[in-house]
Short mmCIF file of C-alpha atoms in Angstrom, two decimals:
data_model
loop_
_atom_site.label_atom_id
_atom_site.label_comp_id
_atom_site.label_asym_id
_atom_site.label_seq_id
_atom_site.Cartn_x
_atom_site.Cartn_y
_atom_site.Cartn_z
CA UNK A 1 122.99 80.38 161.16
CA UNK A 2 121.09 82.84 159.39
CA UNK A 3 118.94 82.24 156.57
CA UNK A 4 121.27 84.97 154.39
CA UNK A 5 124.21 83.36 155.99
CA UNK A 6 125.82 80.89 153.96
CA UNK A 7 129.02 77.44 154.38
CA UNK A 8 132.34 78.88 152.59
CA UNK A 9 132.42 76.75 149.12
CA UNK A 10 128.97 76.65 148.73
CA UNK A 11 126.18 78.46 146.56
CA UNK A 12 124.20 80.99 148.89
CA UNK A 13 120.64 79.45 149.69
CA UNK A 14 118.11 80.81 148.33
CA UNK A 15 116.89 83.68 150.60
CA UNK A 16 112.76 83.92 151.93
CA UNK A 17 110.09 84.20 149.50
CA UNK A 18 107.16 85.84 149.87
CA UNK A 19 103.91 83.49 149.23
CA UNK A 20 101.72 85.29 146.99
CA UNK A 21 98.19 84.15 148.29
CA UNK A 22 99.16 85.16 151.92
CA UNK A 23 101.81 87.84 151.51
CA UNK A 24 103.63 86.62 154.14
CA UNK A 25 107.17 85.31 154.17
CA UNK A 26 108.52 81.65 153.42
CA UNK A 27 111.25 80.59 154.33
CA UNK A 28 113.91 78.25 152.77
CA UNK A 29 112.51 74.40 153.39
CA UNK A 30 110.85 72.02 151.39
CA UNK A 31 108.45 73.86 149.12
CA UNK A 32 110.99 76.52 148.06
CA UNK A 33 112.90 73.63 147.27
CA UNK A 34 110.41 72.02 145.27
CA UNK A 35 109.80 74.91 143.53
CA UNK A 36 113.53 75.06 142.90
CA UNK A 37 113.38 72.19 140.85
CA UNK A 38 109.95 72.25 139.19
CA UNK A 39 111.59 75.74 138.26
CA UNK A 40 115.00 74.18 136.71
CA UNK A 41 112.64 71.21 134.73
CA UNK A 42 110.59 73.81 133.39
CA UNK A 43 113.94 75.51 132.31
CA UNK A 44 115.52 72.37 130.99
CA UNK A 45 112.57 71.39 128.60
CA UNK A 46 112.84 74.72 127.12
CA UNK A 47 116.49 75.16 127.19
CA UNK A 48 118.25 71.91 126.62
CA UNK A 49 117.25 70.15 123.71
CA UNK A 50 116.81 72.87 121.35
CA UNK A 51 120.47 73.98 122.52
CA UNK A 52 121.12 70.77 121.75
CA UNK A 53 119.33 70.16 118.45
CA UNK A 54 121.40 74.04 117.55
CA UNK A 55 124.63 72.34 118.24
CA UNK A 56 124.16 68.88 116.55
CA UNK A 57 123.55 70.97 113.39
CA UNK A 58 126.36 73.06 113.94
CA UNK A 59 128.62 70.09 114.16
CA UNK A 60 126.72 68.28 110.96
CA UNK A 61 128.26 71.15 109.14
CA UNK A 62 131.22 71.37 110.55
CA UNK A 63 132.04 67.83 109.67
CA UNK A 64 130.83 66.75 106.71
CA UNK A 65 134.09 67.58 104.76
CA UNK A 66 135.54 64.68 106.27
CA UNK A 67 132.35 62.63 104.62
CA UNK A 68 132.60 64.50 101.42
CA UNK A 69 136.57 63.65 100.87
CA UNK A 70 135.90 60.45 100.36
CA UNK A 71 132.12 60.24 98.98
CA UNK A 72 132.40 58.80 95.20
CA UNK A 73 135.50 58.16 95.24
CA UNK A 74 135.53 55.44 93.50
CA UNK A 75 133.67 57.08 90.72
CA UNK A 76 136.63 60.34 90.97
CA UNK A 77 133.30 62.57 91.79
CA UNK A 78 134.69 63.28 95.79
CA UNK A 79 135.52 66.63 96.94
CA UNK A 80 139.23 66.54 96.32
CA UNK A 81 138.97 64.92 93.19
CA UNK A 82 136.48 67.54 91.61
CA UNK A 83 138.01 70.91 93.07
CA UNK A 84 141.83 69.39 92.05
CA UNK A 85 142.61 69.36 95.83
CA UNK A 86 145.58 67.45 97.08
CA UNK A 87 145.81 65.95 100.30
CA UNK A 88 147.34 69.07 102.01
CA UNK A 89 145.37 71.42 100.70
CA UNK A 90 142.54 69.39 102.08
CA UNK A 91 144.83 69.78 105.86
CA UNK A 92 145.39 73.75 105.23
CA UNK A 93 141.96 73.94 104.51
CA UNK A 94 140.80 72.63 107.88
CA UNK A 95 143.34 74.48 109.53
CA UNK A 96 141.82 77.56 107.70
CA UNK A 97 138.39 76.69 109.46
CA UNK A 98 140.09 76.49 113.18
CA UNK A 99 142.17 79.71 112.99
CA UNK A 100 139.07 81.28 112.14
CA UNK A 101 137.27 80.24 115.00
CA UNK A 102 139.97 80.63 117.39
CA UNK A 103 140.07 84.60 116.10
CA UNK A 104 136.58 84.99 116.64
CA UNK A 105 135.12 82.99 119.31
CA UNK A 106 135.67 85.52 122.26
CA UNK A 107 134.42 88.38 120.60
CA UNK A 108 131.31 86.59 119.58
CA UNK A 109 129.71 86.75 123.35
CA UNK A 110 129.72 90.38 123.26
CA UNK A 111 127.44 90.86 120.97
CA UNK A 112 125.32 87.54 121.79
CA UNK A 113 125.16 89.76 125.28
CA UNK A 114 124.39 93.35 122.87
CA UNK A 115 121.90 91.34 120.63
CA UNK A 116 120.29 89.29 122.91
CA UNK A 117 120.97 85.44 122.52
CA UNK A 118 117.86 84.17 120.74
CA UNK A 119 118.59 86.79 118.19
CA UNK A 120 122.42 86.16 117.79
CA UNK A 121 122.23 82.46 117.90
CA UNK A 122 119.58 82.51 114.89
CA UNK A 123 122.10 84.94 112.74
CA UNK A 124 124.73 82.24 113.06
CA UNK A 125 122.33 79.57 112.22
CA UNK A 126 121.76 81.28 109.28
CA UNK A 127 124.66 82.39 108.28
CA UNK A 128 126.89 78.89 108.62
CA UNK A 129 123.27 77.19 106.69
CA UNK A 130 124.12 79.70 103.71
CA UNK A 131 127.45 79.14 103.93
CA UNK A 132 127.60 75.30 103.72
CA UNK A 133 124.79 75.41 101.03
CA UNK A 134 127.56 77.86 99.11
CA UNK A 135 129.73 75.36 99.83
CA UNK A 136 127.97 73.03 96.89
CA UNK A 137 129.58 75.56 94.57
CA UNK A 138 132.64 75.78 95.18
CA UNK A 139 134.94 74.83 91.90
CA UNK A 140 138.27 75.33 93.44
CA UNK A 141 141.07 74.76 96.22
CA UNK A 142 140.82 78.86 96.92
CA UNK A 143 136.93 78.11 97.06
CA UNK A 144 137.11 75.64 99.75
CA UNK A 145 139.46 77.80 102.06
CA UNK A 146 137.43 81.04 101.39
CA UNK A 147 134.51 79.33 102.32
CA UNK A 148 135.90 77.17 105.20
CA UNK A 149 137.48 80.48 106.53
CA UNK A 150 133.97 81.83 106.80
CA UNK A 151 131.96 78.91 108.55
CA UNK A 152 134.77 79.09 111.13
CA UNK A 153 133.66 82.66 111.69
CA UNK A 154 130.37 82.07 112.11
CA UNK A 155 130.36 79.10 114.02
CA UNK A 156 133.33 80.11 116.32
CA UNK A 157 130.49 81.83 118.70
CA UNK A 158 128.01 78.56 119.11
CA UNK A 159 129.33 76.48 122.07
CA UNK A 160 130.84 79.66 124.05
CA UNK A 161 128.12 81.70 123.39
CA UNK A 162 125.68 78.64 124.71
CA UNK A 163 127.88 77.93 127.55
CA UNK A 164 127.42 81.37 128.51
CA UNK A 165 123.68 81.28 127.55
CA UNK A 166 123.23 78.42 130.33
CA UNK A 167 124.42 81.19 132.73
CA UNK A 168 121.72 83.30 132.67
CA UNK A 169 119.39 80.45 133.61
CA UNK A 170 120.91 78.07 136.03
CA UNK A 171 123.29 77.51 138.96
CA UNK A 172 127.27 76.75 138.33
CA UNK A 173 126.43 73.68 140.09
CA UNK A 174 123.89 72.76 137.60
CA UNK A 175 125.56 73.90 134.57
CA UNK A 176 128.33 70.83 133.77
CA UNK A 177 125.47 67.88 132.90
CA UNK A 178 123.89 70.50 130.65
CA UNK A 179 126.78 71.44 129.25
CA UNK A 180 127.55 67.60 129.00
CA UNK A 181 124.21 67.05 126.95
CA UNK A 182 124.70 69.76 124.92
CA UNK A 183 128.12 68.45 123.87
CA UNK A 184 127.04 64.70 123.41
CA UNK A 185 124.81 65.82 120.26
CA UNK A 186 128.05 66.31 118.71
CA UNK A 187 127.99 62.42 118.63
CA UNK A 188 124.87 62.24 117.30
CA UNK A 189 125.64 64.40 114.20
CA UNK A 190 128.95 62.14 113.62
CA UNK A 191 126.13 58.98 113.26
CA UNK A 192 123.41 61.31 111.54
CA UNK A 193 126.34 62.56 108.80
CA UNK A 194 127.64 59.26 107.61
CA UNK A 195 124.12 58.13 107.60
CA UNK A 196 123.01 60.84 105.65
CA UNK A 197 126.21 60.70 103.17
CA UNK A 198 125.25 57.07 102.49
CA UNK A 199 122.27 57.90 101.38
CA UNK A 200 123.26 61.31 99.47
CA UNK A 201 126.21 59.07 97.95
CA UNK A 202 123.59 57.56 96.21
CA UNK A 203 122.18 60.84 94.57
CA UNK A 204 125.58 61.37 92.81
CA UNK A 205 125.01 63.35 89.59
CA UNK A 206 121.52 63.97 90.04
CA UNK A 207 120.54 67.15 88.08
CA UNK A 208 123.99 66.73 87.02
CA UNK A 209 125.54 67.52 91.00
CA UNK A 210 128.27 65.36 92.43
CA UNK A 211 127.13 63.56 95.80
CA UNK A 212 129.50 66.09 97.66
CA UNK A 213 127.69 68.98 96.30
CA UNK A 214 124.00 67.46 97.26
CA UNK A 215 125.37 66.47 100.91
CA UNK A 216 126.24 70.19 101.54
CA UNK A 217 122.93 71.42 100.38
CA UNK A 218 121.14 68.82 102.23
CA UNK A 219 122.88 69.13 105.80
CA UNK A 220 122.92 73.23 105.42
CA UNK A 221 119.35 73.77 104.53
CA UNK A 222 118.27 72.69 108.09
CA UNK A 223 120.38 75.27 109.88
CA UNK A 224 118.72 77.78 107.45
CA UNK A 225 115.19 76.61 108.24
CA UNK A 226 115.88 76.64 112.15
CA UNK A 227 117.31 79.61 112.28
CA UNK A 228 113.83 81.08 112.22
CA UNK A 229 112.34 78.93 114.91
CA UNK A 230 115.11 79.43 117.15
CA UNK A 231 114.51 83.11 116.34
CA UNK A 232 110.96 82.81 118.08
CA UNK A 233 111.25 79.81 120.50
CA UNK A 234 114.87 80.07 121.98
CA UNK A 235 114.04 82.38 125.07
CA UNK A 236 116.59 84.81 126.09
CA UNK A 237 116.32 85.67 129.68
CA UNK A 238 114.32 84.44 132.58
CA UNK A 239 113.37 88.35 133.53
CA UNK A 240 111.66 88.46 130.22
CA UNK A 241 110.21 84.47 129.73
CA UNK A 242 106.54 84.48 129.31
CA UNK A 243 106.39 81.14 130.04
CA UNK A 244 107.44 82.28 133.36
CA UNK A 245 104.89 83.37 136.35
CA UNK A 246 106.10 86.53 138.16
CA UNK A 247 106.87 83.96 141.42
CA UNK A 248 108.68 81.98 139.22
CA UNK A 249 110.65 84.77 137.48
CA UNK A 250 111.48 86.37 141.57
CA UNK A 251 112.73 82.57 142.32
CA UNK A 252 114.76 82.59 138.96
CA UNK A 253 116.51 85.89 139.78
CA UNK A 254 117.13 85.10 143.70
CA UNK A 255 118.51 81.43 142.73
CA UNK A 256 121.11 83.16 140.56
CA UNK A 257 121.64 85.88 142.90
CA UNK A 258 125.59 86.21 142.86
CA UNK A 259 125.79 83.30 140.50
CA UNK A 260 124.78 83.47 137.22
CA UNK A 261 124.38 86.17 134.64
CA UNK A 262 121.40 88.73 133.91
CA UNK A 263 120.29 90.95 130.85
CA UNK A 264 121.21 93.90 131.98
CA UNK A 265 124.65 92.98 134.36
CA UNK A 266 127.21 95.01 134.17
CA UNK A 267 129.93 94.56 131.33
CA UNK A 268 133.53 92.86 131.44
CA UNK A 269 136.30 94.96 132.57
CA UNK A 270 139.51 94.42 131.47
CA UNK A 271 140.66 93.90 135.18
CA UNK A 272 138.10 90.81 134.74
CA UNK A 273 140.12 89.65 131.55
CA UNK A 274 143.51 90.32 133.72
CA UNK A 275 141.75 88.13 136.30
CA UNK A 276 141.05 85.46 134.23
CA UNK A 277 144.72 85.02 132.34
CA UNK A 278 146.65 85.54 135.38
CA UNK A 279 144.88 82.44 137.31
CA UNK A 280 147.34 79.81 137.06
CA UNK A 281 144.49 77.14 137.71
CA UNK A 282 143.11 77.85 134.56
CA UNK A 283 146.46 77.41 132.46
CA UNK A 284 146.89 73.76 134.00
CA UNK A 285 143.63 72.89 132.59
CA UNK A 286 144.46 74.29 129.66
CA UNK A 287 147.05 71.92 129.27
CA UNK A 288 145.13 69.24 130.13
CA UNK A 289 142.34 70.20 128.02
CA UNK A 290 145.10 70.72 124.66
CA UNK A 291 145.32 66.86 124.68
CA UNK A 292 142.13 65.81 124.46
CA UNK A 293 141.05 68.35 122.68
CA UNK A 294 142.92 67.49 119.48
CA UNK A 295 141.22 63.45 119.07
CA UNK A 296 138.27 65.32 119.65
CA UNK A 297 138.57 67.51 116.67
CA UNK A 298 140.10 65.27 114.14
CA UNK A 299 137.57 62.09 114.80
CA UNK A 300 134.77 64.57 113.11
CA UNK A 301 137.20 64.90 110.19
CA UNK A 302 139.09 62.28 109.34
CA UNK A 303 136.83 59.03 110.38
CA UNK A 304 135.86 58.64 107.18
CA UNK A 305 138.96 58.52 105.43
CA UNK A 306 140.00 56.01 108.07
CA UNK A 307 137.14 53.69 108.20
CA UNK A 308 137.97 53.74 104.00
CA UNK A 309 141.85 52.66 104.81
CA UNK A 310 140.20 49.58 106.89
CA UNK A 311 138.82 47.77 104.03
CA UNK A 312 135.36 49.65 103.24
CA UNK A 313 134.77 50.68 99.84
CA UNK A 314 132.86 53.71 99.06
CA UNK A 315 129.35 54.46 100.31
CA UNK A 316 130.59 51.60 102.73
CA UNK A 317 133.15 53.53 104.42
CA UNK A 318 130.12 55.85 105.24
CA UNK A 319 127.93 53.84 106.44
CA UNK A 320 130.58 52.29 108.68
CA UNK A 321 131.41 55.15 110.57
CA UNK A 322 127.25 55.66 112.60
CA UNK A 323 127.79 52.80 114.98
CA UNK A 324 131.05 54.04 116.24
CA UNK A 325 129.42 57.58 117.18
CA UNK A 326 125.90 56.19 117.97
CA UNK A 327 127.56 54.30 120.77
CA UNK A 328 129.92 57.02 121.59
CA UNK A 329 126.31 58.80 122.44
CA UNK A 330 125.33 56.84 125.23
CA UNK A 331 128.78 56.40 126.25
CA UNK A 332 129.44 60.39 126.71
CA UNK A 333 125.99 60.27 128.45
CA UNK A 334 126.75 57.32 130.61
CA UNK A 335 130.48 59.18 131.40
CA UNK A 336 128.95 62.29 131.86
CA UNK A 337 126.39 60.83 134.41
CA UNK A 338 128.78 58.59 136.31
CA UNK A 339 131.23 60.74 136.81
CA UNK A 340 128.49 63.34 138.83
CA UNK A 341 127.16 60.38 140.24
CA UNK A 342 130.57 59.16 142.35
CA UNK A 343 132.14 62.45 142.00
CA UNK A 344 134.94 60.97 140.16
CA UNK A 345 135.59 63.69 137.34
CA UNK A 346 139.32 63.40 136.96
CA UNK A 347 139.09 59.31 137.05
CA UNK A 348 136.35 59.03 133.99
CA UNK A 349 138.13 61.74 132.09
CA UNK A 350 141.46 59.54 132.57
CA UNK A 351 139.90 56.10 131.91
CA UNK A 352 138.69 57.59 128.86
CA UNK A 353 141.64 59.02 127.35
CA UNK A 354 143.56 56.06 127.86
CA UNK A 355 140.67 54.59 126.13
CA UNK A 356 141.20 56.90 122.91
CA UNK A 357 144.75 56.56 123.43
CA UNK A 358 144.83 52.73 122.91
CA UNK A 359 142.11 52.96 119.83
CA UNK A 360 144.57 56.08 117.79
CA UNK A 361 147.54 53.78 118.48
CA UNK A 362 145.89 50.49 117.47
CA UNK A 363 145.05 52.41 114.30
CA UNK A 364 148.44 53.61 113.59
CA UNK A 365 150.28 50.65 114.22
CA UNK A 366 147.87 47.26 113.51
CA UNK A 367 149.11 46.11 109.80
CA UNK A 368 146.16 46.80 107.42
CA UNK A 369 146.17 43.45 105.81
CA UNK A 370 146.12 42.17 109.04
CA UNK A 371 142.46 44.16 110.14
CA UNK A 372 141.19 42.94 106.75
CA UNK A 373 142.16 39.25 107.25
CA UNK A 374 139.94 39.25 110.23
CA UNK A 375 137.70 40.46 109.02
CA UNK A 376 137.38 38.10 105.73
CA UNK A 377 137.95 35.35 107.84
CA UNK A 378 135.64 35.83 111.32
CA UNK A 379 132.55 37.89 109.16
CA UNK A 380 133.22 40.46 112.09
CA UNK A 381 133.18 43.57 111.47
CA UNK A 382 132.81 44.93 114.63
CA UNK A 383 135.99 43.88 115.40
CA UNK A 384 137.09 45.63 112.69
CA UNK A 385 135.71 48.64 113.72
CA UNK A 386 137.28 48.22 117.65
CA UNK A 387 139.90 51.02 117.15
CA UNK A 388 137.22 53.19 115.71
CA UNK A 389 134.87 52.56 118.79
CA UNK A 390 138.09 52.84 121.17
CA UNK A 391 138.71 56.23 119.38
CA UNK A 392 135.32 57.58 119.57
CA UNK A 393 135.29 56.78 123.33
CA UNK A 394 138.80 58.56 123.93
CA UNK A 395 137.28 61.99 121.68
CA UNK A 396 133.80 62.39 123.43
CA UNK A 397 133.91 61.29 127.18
CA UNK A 398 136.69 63.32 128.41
CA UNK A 399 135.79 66.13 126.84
CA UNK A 400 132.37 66.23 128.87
CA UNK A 401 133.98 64.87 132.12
CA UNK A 402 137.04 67.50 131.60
CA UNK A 403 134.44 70.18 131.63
CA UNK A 404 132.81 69.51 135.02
CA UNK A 405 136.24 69.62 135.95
CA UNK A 406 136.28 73.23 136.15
CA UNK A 407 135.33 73.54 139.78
CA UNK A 408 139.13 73.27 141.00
CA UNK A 409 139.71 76.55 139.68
CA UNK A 410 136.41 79.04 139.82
CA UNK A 411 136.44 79.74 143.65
CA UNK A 412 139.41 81.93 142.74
CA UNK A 413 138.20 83.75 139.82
CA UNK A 414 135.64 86.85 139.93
CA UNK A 415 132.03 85.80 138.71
CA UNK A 416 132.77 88.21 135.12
CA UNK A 417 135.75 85.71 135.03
CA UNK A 418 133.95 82.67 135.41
CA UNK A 419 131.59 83.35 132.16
CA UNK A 420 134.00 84.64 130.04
CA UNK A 421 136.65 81.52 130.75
CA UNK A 422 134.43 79.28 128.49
CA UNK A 423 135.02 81.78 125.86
CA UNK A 424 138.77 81.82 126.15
CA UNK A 425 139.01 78.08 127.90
CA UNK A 426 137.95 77.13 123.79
CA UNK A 427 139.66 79.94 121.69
CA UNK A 428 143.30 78.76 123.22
CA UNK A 429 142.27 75.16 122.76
CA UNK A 430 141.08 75.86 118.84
CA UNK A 431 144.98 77.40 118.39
CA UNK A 432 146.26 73.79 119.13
CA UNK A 433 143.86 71.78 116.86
CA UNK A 434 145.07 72.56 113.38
CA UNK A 435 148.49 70.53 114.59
CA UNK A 436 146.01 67.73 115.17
CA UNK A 437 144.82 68.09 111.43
CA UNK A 438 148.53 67.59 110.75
CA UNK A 439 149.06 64.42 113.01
CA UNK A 440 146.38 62.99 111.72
CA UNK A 441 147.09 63.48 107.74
CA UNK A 442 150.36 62.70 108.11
CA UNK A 443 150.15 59.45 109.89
CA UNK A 444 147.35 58.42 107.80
CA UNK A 445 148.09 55.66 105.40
CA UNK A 446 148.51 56.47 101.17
CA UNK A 447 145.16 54.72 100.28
CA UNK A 448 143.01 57.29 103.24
CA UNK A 449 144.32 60.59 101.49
#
């Protein structure tokens, strides 16, 4: 075999390099390999948890409605109380948020692609910050929507356009435990949010602000502030990294070679669009995906509210809902790694939803009184707290494990196909959340809403 020539399935190898004190050609072996990777940790350091770090504070203020609902409640200074909110505006208002992403999530990769992505990214930083500092202002039901409507706008282009970021700089085989990593922060901003709204709860009517208003300040001034630095340290493309030597640039463009995506590739076609919602693989994931897609969106949202229906009394209920999601960290990390590990991406994702499954219906059907009396009686509240944990673990793991998944149905879609399917894969799951929001509020008990 060749060294061009390459095994039907698998990624091309990596074709001769030229070493640059000898000029003479290398072939593939051991030190192109090596290179290969001190190439992709390089990459990773730069790449990964400053993707990260951008999504964790996307999701901070995505989220912290559900933590302003109930903050000060008991004092009638929470978000519903003070804008004169029921309990279904509160649903149509997150429901607002999701059909605003789901509009403009596809189209926001075209001009992450137009702008460059270090440039693009930053604009939505900023603009979702300033939106969920606005959102302290807000005196009104037709406030909350209007400004709900917009952070869904601007935040509808984060995870697809990072998704597609990743493409530029690494292998589809290397891709899903980045993407895994990137999608665990999420976790981390569930435990960094009630932490934070424990503390903020405790700032209520400061300079004369409810606790609500001083939590949206304080979680969107961050995204303001980092919009700048990820303005200047996010890099864009390998061709153009300066951290990069001009080997390691060559090796970056000849691993990628018929895999990934460049500054300057060719644009989508709308055959490539055709291509993509005609392949029947994709709508069986899709199906899949619509299931555990909707725990995942309404944990963020309504924990909270049902941490306060177990028996936790205001700042409490906060407070009560960081263990659930600091575990679910190193669980989603742990799933994500496993499942790589023995190649068993269908089995975690399954365990794991059955998982969630058991933890929604515990909460649902396990008599209140009954979760309290435990409690009161054993001084255990983590058993409380199981069905949150068992939640949390059904919301976070299969969505990581469903997403390295998606190797059952590239090798029949073109490579233009391939990137833009994360873009669509999450627009047509965002069109089946708000029925979560639904579910959720209406199976909730009188004393959550």
């Amino acid at each position: 075999m060749s060294d061009k020539e390459a095994v039907p399935g698998y990624d091309a190898p990596v074709e001769a390099l030229e070493d640059v004190e000898s000029g003479s050609p290398r072939q593939n072996g051991e030190i192109s390999e090596a290179k290969s990777k001190q190439l992709v940790r390089r990459q990773d350091y730069r790449i990964i948890p400053l993707s990260a770090a951008i999504y964790l504070l996307c999701y901070l203020d995505r989220s912290n409605i559900g933590n302003a609902k109930v903050l000060n409640s008991t004092t009638g200074d929470d978000l519903l109380t003070r804008t004169h909110m029921t309990a279904y505006q509160y649903t149509i208002a997150l429901m607002i948020f999701l059909i605003a992403y789901a509009i403009f999530e596809v189209p926001s990769n075209y001009f992450l692609k137009k702008v460059r992505p270090s440039r693009w990214i930053a604009f939505l930083m900023l603009s979702w910050g300033s939106i969920t500092v606005g959102f302290a202002g807000v005196q009104s039901y037709a406030g909350v929507v209007v400004v709900r409507f917009l952070l869904g706008v601007f935040e509808a282009g984060l995870f697809p356009g990072l998704v597609y970021y990743l493409t530029f700089w690494y292998r589809p085989e290397e891709r899903s435990i980045r993407v895994a990593a990137i999608l665990a922060s999420a976790t981390l901003a569930g435990a960094f949010g009630g932490a934070i709204a424990y503390g903020v709860g405790h700032m209520n009517q400061v300079q004369g602000l409810s606790g609500w208003r001083w939590l949206f300040i304080l979680e969107g001034l961050p995204s303001i502030l980092s919009a700048f630095f990820v303005w200047f340290a996010l890099p864009d493309y390998p061709e153009t990294a300066s951290w990069l030597s001009a080997e390691e640039k060559a090796l970056a463009a000849q691993r990628l070679s018929g895999h990934g995506s460049q500054g300057n590739s060719a644009a989508m076609t709308w055959a490539d669009a055709k291509s993509t919602l005609l392949e029947w693989r994709l709508w069986c994931h899709y199906i899949i995906y619509f299931g555990i897609s909707v725990p995942f969106s309404s944990l963020s949202l309504f924990t909270p509210s049902l941490t306060a229906g177990l028996g936790f009394e205001n700042l409490n209920a906060q407070l009560m809902t960081v263990p659930p999601y600091a575990c679910a960290y190193v669980v989603t990390l742990a799933a994500s790694w496993s499942a790589d590990h023995f190649n068993a991406r269908a089995l975690h994702s399954s365990i794991f939803s059955l998982l969630g499954a058991v933890g929604f219906i515990a909460s649902a059907t396990l008599p209140r009184m009954r979760i309290v009396l435990v409690m009161d009686v054993s001084l255990s509240q983590p058993r409380v707290l199981l069905p949150v944990f068992l939640r949390s673990w059904g919301g976070f793991p299969p969505i990581c494990t469903r997403r390295r998944l998606s190797g059952w149905q590239l090798p029949s879609i073109s490579r233009w196909a391939r990137r833009a399917r994360s873009s669509v894969y999450g627009s047509i799951r965002q069109r089946r959340l708000p029925r979560g929001t639904r579910w959720v509020t209406g199976s909730m008990p009188a004393s959550c809403s």
